Tab-separated table of C-alpha atoms in Angstrom:
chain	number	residue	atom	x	y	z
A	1	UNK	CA	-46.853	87.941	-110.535
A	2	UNK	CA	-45.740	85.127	-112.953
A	3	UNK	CA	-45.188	81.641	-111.339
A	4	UNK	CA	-41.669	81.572	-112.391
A	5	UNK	CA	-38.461	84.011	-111.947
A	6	UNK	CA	-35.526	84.361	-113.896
A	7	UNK	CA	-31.908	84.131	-112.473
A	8	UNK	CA	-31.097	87.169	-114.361
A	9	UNK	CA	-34.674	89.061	-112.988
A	10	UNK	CA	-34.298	87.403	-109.087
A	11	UNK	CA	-30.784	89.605	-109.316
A	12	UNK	CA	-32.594	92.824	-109.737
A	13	UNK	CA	-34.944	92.155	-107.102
A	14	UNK	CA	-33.860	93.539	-103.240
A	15	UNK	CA	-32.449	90.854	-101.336
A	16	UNK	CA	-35.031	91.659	-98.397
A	17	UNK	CA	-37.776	91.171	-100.226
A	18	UNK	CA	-37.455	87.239	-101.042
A	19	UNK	CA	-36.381	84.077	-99.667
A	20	UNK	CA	-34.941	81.293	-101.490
A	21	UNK	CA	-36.148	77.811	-100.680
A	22	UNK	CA	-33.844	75.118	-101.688
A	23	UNK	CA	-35.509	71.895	-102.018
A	24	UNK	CA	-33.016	69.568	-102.518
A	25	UNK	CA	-31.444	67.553	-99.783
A	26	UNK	CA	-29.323	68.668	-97.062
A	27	UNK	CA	-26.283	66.376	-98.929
A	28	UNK	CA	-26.560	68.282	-102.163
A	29	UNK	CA	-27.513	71.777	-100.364
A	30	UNK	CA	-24.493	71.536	-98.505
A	31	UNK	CA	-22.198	70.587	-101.495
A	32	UNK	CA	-23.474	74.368	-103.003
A	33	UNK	CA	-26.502	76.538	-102.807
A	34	UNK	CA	-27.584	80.602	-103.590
A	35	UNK	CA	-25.895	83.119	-100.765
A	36	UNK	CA	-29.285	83.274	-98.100
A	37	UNK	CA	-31.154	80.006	-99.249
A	38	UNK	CA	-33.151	78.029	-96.731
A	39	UNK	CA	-32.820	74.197	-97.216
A	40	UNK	CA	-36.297	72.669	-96.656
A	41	UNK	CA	-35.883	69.198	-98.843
A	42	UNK	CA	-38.633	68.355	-100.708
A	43	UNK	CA	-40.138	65.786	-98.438
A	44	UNK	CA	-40.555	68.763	-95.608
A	45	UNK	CA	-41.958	71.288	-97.840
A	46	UNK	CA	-45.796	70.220	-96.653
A	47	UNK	CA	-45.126	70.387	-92.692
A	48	UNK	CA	-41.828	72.465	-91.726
A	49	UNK	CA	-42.616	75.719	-91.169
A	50	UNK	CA	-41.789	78.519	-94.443
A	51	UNK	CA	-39.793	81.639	-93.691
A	52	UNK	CA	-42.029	84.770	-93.760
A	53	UNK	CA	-41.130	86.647	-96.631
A	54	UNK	CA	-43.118	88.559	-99.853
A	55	UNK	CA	-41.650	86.230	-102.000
A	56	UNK	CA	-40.707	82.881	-101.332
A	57	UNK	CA	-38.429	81.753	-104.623
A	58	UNK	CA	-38.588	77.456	-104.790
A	59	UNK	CA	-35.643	76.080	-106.047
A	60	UNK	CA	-34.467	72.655	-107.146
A	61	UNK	CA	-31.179	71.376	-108.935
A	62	UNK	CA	-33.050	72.121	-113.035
A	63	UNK	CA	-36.131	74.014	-111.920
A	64	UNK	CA	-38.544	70.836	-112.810
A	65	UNK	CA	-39.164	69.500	-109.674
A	66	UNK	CA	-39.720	72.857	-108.057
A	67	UNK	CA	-41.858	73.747	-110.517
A	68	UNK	CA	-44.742	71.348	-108.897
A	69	UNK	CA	-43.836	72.275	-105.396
A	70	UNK	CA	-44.569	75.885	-106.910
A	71	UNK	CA	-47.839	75.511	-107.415
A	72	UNK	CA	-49.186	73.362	-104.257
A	73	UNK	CA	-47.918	76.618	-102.239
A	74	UNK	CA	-49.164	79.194	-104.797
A	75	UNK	CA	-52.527	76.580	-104.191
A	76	UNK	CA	-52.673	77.115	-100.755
A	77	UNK	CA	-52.656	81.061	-101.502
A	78	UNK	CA	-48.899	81.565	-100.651
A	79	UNK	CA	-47.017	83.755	-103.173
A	80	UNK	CA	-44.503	81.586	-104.863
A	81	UNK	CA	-42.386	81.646	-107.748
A	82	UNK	CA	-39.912	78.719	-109.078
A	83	UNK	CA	-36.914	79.715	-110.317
A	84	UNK	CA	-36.250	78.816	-113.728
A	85	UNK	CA	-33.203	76.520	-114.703
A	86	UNK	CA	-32.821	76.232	-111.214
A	87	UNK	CA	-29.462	76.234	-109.289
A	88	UNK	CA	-27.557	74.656	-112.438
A	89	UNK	CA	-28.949	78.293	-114.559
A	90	UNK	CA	-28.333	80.349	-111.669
A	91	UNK	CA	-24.668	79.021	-111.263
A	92	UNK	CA	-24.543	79.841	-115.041
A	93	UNK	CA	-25.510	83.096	-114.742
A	94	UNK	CA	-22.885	83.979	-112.276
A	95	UNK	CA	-19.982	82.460	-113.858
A	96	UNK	CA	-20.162	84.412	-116.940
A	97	UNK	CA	-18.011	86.814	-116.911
A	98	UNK	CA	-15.812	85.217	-113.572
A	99	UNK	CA	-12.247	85.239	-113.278
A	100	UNK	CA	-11.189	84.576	-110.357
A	101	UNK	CA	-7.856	82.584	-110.452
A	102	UNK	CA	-5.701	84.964	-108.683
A	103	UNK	CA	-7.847	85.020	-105.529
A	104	UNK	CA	-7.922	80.979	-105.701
A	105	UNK	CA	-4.531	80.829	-105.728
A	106	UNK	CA	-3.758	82.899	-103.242
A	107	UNK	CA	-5.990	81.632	-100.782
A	108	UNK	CA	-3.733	78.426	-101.015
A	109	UNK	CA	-0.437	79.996	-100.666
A	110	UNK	CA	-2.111	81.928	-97.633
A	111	UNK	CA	-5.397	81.547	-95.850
A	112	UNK	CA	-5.222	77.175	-96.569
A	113	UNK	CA	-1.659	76.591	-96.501
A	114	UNK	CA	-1.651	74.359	-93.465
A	115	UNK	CA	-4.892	73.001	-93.702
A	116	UNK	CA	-4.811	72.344	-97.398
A	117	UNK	CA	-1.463	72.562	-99.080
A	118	UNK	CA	0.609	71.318	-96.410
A	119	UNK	CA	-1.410	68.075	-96.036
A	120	UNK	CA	-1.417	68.043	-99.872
A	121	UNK	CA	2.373	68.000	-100.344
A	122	UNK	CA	2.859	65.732	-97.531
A	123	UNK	CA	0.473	63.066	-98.673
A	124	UNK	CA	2.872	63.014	-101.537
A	125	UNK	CA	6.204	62.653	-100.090
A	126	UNK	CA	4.771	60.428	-97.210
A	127	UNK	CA	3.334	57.649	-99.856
A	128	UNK	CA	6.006	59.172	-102.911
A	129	UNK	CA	3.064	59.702	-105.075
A	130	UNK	CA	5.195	61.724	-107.857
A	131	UNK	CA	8.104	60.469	-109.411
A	132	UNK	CA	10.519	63.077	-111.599
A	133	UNK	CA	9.481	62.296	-115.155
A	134	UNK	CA	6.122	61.729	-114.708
A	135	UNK	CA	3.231	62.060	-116.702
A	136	UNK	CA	0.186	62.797	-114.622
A	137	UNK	CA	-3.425	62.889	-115.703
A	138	UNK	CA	-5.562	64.844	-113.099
A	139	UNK	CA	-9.072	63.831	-113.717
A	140	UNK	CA	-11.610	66.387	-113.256
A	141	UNK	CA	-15.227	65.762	-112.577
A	142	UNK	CA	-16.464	69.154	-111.980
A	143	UNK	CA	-16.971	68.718	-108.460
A	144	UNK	CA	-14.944	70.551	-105.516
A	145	UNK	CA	-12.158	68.321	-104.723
A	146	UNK	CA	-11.167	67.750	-108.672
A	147	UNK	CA	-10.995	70.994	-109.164
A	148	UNK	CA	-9.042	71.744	-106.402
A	149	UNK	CA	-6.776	68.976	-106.580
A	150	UNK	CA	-6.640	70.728	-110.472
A	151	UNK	CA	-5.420	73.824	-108.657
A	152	UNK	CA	-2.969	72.228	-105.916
A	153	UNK	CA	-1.140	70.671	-108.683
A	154	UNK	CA	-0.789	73.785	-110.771
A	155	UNK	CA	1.189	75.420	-107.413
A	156	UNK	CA	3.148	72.403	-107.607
A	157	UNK	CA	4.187	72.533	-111.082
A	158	UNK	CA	4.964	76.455	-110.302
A	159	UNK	CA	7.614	75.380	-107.387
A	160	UNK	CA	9.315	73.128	-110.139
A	161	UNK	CA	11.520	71.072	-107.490
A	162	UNK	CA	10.992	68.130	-109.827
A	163	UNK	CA	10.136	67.413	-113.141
A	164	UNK	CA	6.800	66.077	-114.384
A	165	UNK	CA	4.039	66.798	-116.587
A	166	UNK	CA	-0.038	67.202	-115.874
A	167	UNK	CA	-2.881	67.138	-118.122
A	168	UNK	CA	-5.905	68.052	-116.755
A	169	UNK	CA	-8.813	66.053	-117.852
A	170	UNK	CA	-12.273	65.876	-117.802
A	171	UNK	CA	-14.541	62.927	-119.404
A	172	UNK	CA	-18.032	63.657	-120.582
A	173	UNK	CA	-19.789	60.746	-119.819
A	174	UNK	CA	-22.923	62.003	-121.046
A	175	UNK	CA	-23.742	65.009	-119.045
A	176	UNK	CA	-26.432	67.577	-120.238
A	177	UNK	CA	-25.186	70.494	-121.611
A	178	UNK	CA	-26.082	72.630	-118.963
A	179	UNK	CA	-23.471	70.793	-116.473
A	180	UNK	CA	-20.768	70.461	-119.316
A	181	UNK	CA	-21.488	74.165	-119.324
A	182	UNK	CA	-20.601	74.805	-115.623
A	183	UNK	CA	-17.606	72.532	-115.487
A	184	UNK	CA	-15.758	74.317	-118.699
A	185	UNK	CA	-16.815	77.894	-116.826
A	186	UNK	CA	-15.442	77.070	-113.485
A	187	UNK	CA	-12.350	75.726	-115.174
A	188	UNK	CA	-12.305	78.930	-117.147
A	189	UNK	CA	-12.871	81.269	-114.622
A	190	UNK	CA	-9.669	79.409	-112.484
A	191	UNK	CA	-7.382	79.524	-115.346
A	192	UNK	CA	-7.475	75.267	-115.465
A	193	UNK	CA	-6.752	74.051	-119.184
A	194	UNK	CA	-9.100	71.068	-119.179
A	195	UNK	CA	-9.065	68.718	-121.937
A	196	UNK	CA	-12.426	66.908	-122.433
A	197	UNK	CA	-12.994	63.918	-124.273
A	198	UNK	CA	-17.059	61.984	-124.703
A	199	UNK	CA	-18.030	58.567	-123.945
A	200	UNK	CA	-21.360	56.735	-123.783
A	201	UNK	CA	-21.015	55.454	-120.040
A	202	UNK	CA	-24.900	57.166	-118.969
A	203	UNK	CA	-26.082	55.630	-121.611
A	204	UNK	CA	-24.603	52.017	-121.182
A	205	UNK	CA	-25.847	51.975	-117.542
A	206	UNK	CA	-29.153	53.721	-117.902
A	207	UNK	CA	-31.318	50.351	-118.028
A	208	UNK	CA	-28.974	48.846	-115.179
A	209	UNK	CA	-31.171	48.139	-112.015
A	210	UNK	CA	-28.873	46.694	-109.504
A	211	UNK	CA	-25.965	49.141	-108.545
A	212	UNK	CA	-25.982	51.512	-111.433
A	213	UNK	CA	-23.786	53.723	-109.866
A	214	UNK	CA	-21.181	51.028	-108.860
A	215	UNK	CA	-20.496	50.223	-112.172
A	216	UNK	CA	-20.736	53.441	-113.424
A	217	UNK	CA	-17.929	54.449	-111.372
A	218	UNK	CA	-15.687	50.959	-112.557
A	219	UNK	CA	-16.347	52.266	-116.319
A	220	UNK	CA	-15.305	55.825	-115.565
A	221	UNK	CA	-12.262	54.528	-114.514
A	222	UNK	CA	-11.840	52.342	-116.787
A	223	UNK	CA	-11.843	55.071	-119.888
A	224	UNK	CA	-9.806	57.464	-117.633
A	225	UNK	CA	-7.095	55.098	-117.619
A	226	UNK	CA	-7.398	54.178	-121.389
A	227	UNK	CA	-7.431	57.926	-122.398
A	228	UNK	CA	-4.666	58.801	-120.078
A	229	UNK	CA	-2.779	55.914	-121.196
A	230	UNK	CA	-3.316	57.062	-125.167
A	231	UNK	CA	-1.728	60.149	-124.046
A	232	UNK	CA	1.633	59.252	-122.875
A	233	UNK	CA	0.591	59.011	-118.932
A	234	UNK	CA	1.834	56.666	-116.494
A	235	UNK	CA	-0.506	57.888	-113.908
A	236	UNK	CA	-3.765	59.357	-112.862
A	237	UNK	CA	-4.860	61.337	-110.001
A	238	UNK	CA	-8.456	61.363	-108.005
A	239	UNK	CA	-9.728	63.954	-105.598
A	240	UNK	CA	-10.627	60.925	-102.738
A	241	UNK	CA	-10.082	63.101	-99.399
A	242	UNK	CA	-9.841	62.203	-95.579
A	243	UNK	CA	-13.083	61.963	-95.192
A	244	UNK	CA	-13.354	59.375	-98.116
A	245	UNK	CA	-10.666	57.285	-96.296
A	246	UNK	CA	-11.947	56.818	-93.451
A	247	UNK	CA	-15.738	56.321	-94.382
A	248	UNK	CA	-14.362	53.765	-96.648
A	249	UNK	CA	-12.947	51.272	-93.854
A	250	UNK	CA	-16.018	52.062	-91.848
A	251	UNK	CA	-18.066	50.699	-94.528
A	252	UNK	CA	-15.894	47.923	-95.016
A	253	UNK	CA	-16.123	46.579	-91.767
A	254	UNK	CA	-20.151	47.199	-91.164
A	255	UNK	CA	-21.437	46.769	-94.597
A	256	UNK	CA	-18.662	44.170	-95.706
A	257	UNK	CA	-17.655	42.523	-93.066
A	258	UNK	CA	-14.050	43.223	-93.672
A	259	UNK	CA	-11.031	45.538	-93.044
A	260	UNK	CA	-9.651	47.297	-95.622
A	261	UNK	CA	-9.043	50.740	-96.809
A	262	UNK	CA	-9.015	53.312	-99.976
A	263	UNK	CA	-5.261	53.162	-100.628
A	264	UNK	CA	-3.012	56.475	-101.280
A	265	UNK	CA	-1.841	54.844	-104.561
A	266	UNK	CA	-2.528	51.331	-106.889
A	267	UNK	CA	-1.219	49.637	-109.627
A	268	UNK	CA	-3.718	49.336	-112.305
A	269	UNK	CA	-4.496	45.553	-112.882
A	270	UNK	CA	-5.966	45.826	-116.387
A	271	UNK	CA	-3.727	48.750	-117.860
A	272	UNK	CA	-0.040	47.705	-117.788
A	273	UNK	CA	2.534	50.356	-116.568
A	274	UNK	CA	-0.374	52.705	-114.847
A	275	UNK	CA	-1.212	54.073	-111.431
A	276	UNK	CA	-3.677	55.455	-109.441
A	277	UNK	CA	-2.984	58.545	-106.752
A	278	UNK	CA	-5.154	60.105	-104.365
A	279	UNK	CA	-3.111	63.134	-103.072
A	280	UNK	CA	-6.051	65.028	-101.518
A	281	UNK	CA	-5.608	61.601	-98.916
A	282	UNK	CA	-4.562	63.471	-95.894
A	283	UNK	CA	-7.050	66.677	-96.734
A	284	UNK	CA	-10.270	66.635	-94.755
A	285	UNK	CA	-13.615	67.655	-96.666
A	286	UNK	CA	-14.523	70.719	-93.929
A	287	UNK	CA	-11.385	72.419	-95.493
A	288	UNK	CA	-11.964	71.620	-99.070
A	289	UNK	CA	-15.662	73.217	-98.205
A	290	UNK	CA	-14.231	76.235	-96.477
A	291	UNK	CA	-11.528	77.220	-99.343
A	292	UNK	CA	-14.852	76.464	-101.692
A	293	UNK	CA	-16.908	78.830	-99.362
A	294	UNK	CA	-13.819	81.378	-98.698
A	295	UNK	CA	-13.558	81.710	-102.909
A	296	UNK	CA	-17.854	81.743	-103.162
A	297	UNK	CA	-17.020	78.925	-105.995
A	298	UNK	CA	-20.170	77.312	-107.004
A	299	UNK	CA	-19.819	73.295	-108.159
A	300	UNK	CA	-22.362	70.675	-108.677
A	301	UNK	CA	-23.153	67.984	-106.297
A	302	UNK	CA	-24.017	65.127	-109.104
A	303	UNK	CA	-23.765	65.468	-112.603
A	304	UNK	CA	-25.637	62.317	-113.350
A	305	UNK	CA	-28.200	63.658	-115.860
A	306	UNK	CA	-31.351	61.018	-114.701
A	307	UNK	CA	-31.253	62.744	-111.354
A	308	UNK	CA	-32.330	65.973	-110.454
A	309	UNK	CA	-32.243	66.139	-106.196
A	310	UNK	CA	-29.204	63.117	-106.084
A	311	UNK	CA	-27.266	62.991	-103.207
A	312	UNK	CA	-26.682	58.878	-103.578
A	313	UNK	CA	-27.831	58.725	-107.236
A	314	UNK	CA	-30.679	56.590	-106.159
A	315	UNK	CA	-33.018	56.903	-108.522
A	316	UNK	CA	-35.855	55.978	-106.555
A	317	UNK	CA	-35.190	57.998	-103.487
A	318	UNK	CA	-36.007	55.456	-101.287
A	319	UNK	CA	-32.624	55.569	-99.496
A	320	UNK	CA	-29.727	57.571	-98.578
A	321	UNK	CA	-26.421	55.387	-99.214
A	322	UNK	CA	-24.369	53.936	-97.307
A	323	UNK	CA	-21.986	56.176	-97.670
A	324	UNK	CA	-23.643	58.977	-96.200
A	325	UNK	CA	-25.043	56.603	-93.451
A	326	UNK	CA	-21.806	56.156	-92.464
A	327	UNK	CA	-20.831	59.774	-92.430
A	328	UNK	CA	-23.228	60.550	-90.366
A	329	UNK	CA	-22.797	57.956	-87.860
A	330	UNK	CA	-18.948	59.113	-87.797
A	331	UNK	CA	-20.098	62.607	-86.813
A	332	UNK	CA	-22.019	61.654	-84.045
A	333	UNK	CA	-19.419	59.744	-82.910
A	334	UNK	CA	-17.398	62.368	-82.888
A	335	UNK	CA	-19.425	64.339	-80.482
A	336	UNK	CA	-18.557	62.180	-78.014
A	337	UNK	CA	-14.823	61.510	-78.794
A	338	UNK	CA	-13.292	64.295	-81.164
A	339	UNK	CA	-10.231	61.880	-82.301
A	340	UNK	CA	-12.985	59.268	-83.614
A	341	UNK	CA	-11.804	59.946	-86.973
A	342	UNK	CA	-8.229	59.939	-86.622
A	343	UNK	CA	-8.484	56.805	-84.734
A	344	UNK	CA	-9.972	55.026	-87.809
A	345	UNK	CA	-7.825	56.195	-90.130
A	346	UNK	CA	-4.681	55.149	-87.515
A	347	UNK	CA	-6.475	51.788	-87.310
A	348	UNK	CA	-5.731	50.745	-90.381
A	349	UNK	CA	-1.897	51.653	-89.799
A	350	UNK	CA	-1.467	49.872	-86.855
A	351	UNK	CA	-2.858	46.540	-87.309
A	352	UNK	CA	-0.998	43.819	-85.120
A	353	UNK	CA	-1.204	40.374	-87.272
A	354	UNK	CA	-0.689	38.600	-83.632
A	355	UNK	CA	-4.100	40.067	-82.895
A	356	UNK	CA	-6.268	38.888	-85.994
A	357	UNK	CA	-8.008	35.765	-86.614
A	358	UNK	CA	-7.544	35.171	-90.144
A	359	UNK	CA	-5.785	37.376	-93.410
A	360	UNK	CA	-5.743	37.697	-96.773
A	361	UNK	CA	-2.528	38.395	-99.056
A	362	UNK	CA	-2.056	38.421	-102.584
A	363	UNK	CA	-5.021	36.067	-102.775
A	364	UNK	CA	-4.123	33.732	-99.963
A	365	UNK	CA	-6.062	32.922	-96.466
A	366	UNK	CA	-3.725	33.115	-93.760
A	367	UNK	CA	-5.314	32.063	-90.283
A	368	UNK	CA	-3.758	32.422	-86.383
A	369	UNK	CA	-4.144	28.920	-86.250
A	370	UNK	CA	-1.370	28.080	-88.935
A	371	UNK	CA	1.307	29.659	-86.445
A	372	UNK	CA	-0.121	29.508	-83.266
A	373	UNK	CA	1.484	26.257	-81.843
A	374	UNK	CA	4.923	27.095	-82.992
């Protein structure tokens, strides 16, 4: 047999008589994969122990990096194939001919309606996110909480108890064609009328050594807001969930050495008249994956095109981030106390001022000593 397989020529094969091994990491596994996969990252693939199977099929995010893994196993006499284009072409494949909106949209007015809607609608009355008469741009990354947030918003606009507008929009920074490709099919296939628009961000941060991905991020922004802005909106949404929140303050205090939190909604300081919203805040990231799962929609973890296994968008996978660090430390705190992650969130809710050394406000220090003798 060849030392490659086709998406297209895997599908005609009996589903007994291969396994799929996913070599990305567990992060970006988790975030999609093939129905059946087995995640052995990368790192692994020379000690953990391979599934027995006729075929084992090696598969990375583009099909480049399995294609070397493909060939140390097919050297040590094991019958291996890498599948071409990877999960990116196999995602492709799939999407095709998908329409699928209907089931998506039932599955919120149904199966998620406490767990996803519910917490949706009343992250926006509890903060008043929407105001009647406004103009709303939901940004869309291609990922799973943009697109759902894309979707939650469409129910909203179908209730009509208020009006406002949405545009649903999606910035190429620079991706390769193949993701471009997957983002336009998924919003195709859920009936989401994206409007895309280019900019040069990958570009102006590829030579950028320290924090790449930090400033990255600040740029994004800063185009969404410009482009949102040119199009009549006073606001723009982001898909930052529960789970975002409350990994956020963690981070805060252990990494920065201060308390603070991802707010529900900001006023832009550089674009007058502008807002940000997060009205996924009170949704937590299990749901999001189990509508995702429920649906068998298929996103991308990273879209970055200089990575192929990212899960930080380190680029020289020396490190997870902090980020997931902290994730991970919240679940196993969880195991021991399953309100660990309500009790962060609360934390930041129920700070008593008589209780903290020193503050900041609008700019100013504020310390317990300027009061305490009165």
């Amino acid at each position: 047999m060849n030392n490659s397989i086709t998406p297209q020529e895997l599908n005609k094969l009996a589903p007994e008589s291969y396994t799929i091994i996913d070599i990305r990491d567990k992060t970006a596994f988790e975030y999609g994969h093939i129905k059946g996969a087995v995640n052995i990252p990368a790192d692994q693939l020379g000690t953990a122990p391979l599934p027995v199977s006729d075929l084992l099929v090696i598969c990375c995010k583009s099909g480049l990096i399995s294609m070397d893994y493909t060939e140390q196993l097919r050297g040590k006499g094991l019958n291996a194939v890498n599948l071409e284009g990877g999960y990116i072409d196999w995602l492709r494949t799939i999407m095709e001919k998908r329409q699928i909106t209907a089931d998506v949209e039932l599955s919120l007015r149904k199966k998620f309606k406490k767990s996803i809607w519910c917490k949706f609608t009343k992250a926006i009355n509890e903060y008043k996110l929407i105001d009647p008469g406004d103009r709303i741009a939901v940004c869309i990354s291609g990922g799973k909480d943009s697109m759902l947030m894309a979707k939650l918003f469409q129910e909203l606009k179908r209730h009509d108890k208020f009006p406002f507008e949405v545009r649903f929009l999606v910035m190429d920074p620079g991706y390769s064609p193949e993701n471009r490709r997957l983002i336009e099919k998924n919003a195709e296939s859920m009936s989401i009328p994206i409007e895309i628009f280019e900019s040069d961000i990958f570009d102006s941060v590829f030579n950028i050594e320290k924090n790449p991905c930090y400033i990255c991020a600040r740029m994004r922004r800063g185009y969404l807001y410009s482009h949102a802005k040119a199009l009549g909106c006073n606001k723009i949404a982001l898909g930052h969930h529960f789970d975002d929140v409350i990994e956020t303050i963690l981070m805060g205090m252990l990494y920065g050495g201060q308390v603070q939190t991802m707010m529900p909604k900001l006023h832009s300081t550089n674009f007058d008249g502008m807002e940000l919203i997060r009205p996924l805040y009170l949704v937590r990231e299990a749901e999001i994956k189990h509508w995702r799962d429920y649906n068998d929609l298929h996103f991308i973890q990273c879209a970055c095109k200089f990575t192929d296994t990212c899960s930080s968008c380190d680029q020289n996978g020396q490190s997870e981030s902090k980020r997931l660090e902290v994730k991970q430390l919240i679940a196993e705190m969880q195991k021991i106390n399953p309100q660990v992650e309500k009790n962060i969130f609360r934390s930041v809710e129920n700070v008593n001022l008589s209780t903290i050394i020193a503050y900041k406000q609008h700019g100013e220090v504020h310390n317990f000593l300027d009061t305490y003798d009165e």
